[in-house]
Amino acid sequence: MIPSSRTKYYTKEVENRLRELLGKDPEKYTLEDIKELERIADIMEDEYMVSGRKELIDYAAKLRVAALVLKVVFVEPKMRKLKEWPLGY
């Protein structure tokens, strides 16, 4: 369950964007989407530092793992096919 927004950094707009990203078809994720998920995790961590809301730090960790899995399983294979992968395989 996505934590509710209610304070300084983790706003309703950020929560809505997170819901939008997580509702996206995994096959359509881009590297920019992954970076945005990581940025939202950063925002949650910042909010935790101010508010002490433990659910945010817990969710941020899960979000980082999800972003990594999405990147490895869905984004990197597309990049390799397009020869955009920086490791050049």
Tab-separated table of C-alpha atoms in Angstrom:
chain	number	residue	atom	x	y	z
A	1	MET	CA	0.000	0.000	0.000
A	2	ILE	CA	1.344	3.407	-0.991
A	3	PRO	CA	1.832	5.729	1.998
A	4	SER	CA	-0.480	8.721	2.117
A	5	SER	CA	0.898	12.185	1.542
A	6	ARG	CA	0.431	14.827	4.179
A	7	THR	CA	3.519	16.881	4.718
A	8	LYS	CA	6.336	19.009	3.323
A	9	TYR	CA	8.208	16.921	0.718
A	10	TYR	CA	5.949	13.967	0.000
A	11	THR	CA	3.012	15.921	-1.419
A	12	LYS	CA	-0.254	14.785	-2.975
A	13	GLU	CA	1.236	15.486	-6.416
A	14	VAL	CA	4.175	13.183	-5.675
A	15	GLU	CA	1.817	10.499	-4.353
A	16	ASN	CA	-0.344	10.770	-7.487
A	17	ARG	CA	2.710	10.534	-9.755
A	18	LEU	CA	3.882	7.455	-7.853
A	19	ARG	CA	0.477	5.829	-8.333
A	20	GLU	CA	0.616	6.677	-12.036
A	21	LEU	CA	4.093	5.192	-12.437
A	22	LEU	CA	3.253	2.027	-10.504
A	23	GLY	CA	0.083	1.558	-12.558
A	24	LYS	CA	2.029	1.642	-15.802
A	25	ASP	CA	2.462	-1.445	-17.979
A	26	PRO	CA	5.919	-2.803	-17.032
A	27	GLU	CA	6.779	-3.267	-20.709
A	28	LYS	CA	6.421	0.484	-21.226
A	29	TYR	CA	8.809	1.641	-18.488
A	30	THR	CA	11.639	3.893	-19.609
A	31	LEU	CA	14.905	4.792	-17.949
A	32	GLU	CA	13.349	8.181	-17.109
A	33	ASP	CA	10.511	6.411	-15.266
A	34	ILE	CA	13.046	4.450	-13.231
A	35	LYS	CA	14.915	7.637	-12.358
A	36	GLU	CA	11.642	9.206	-11.275
A	37	LEU	CA	10.863	6.257	-9.000
A	38	GLU	CA	14.303	6.673	-7.434
A	39	ARG	CA	13.678	10.424	-7.019
A	40	ILE	CA	10.384	9.695	-5.259
A	41	ALA	CA	12.227	7.305	-2.932
A	42	ASP	CA	14.624	10.191	-2.165
A	43	ILE	CA	11.650	12.433	-1.396
A	44	MET	CA	10.209	9.812	0.956
A	45	GLU	CA	13.542	9.565	2.753
A	46	ASP	CA	13.698	13.368	3.101
A	47	GLU	CA	10.167	13.366	4.483
A	48	TYR	CA	11.085	10.645	6.971
A	49	MET	CA	13.970	12.765	8.262
A	50	VAL	CA	11.567	15.647	8.967
A	51	SER	CA	8.463	13.795	10.117
A	52	GLY	CA	9.786	10.499	11.489
A	53	ARG	CA	7.097	8.576	9.589
A	54	LYS	CA	8.594	5.089	9.568
A	55	GLU	CA	6.271	3.858	6.818
A	56	LEU	CA	7.958	6.266	4.410
A	57	ILE	CA	11.471	4.937	4.968
A	58	ASP	CA	10.176	1.365	4.720
A	59	TYR	CA	8.322	2.109	1.482
A	60	ALA	CA	11.285	4.013	0.028
A	61	ALA	CA	13.443	0.898	0.452
A	62	LYS	CA	10.817	-1.246	-1.287
A	63	LEU	CA	10.482	1.336	-4.043
A	64	ARG	CA	14.240	1.257	-4.689
A	65	VAL	CA	14.157	-2.542	-4.985
A	66	ALA	CA	11.164	-2.356	-7.332
A	67	ALA	CA	12.926	0.268	-9.468
A	68	LEU	CA	16.001	-1.938	-9.724
A	69	VAL	CA	13.953	-4.985	-10.727
A	70	LEU	CA	12.004	-2.983	-13.324
A	71	LYS	CA	15.245	-1.610	-14.715
A	72	VAL	CA	16.951	-4.996	-14.985
A	73	VAL	CA	13.960	-6.963	-16.259
A	74	PHE	CA	12.208	-4.455	-18.526
A	75	VAL	CA	14.359	-1.421	-19.351
A	76	GLU	CA	17.889	-2.750	-19.840
A	77	PRO	CA	16.889	-5.422	-22.381
A	78	LYS	CA	15.222	-2.728	-24.518
A	79	MET	CA	18.316	-0.537	-24.246
A	80	ARG	CA	20.540	-3.404	-25.342
A	81	LYS	CA	18.399	-3.980	-28.425
A	82	LEU	CA	18.646	-0.293	-29.295
A	83	LYS	CA	22.398	-0.246	-28.630
A	84	GLU	CA	21.877	2.427	-25.947
A	85	TRP	CA	23.235	0.234	-23.198
A	86	PRO	CA	26.422	1.845	-21.823
A	87	LEU	CA	28.167	-1.480	-21.218
A	88	GLY	CA	27.948	-2.299	-24.910
A	89	TYR	CA	26.796	-5.866	-24.888
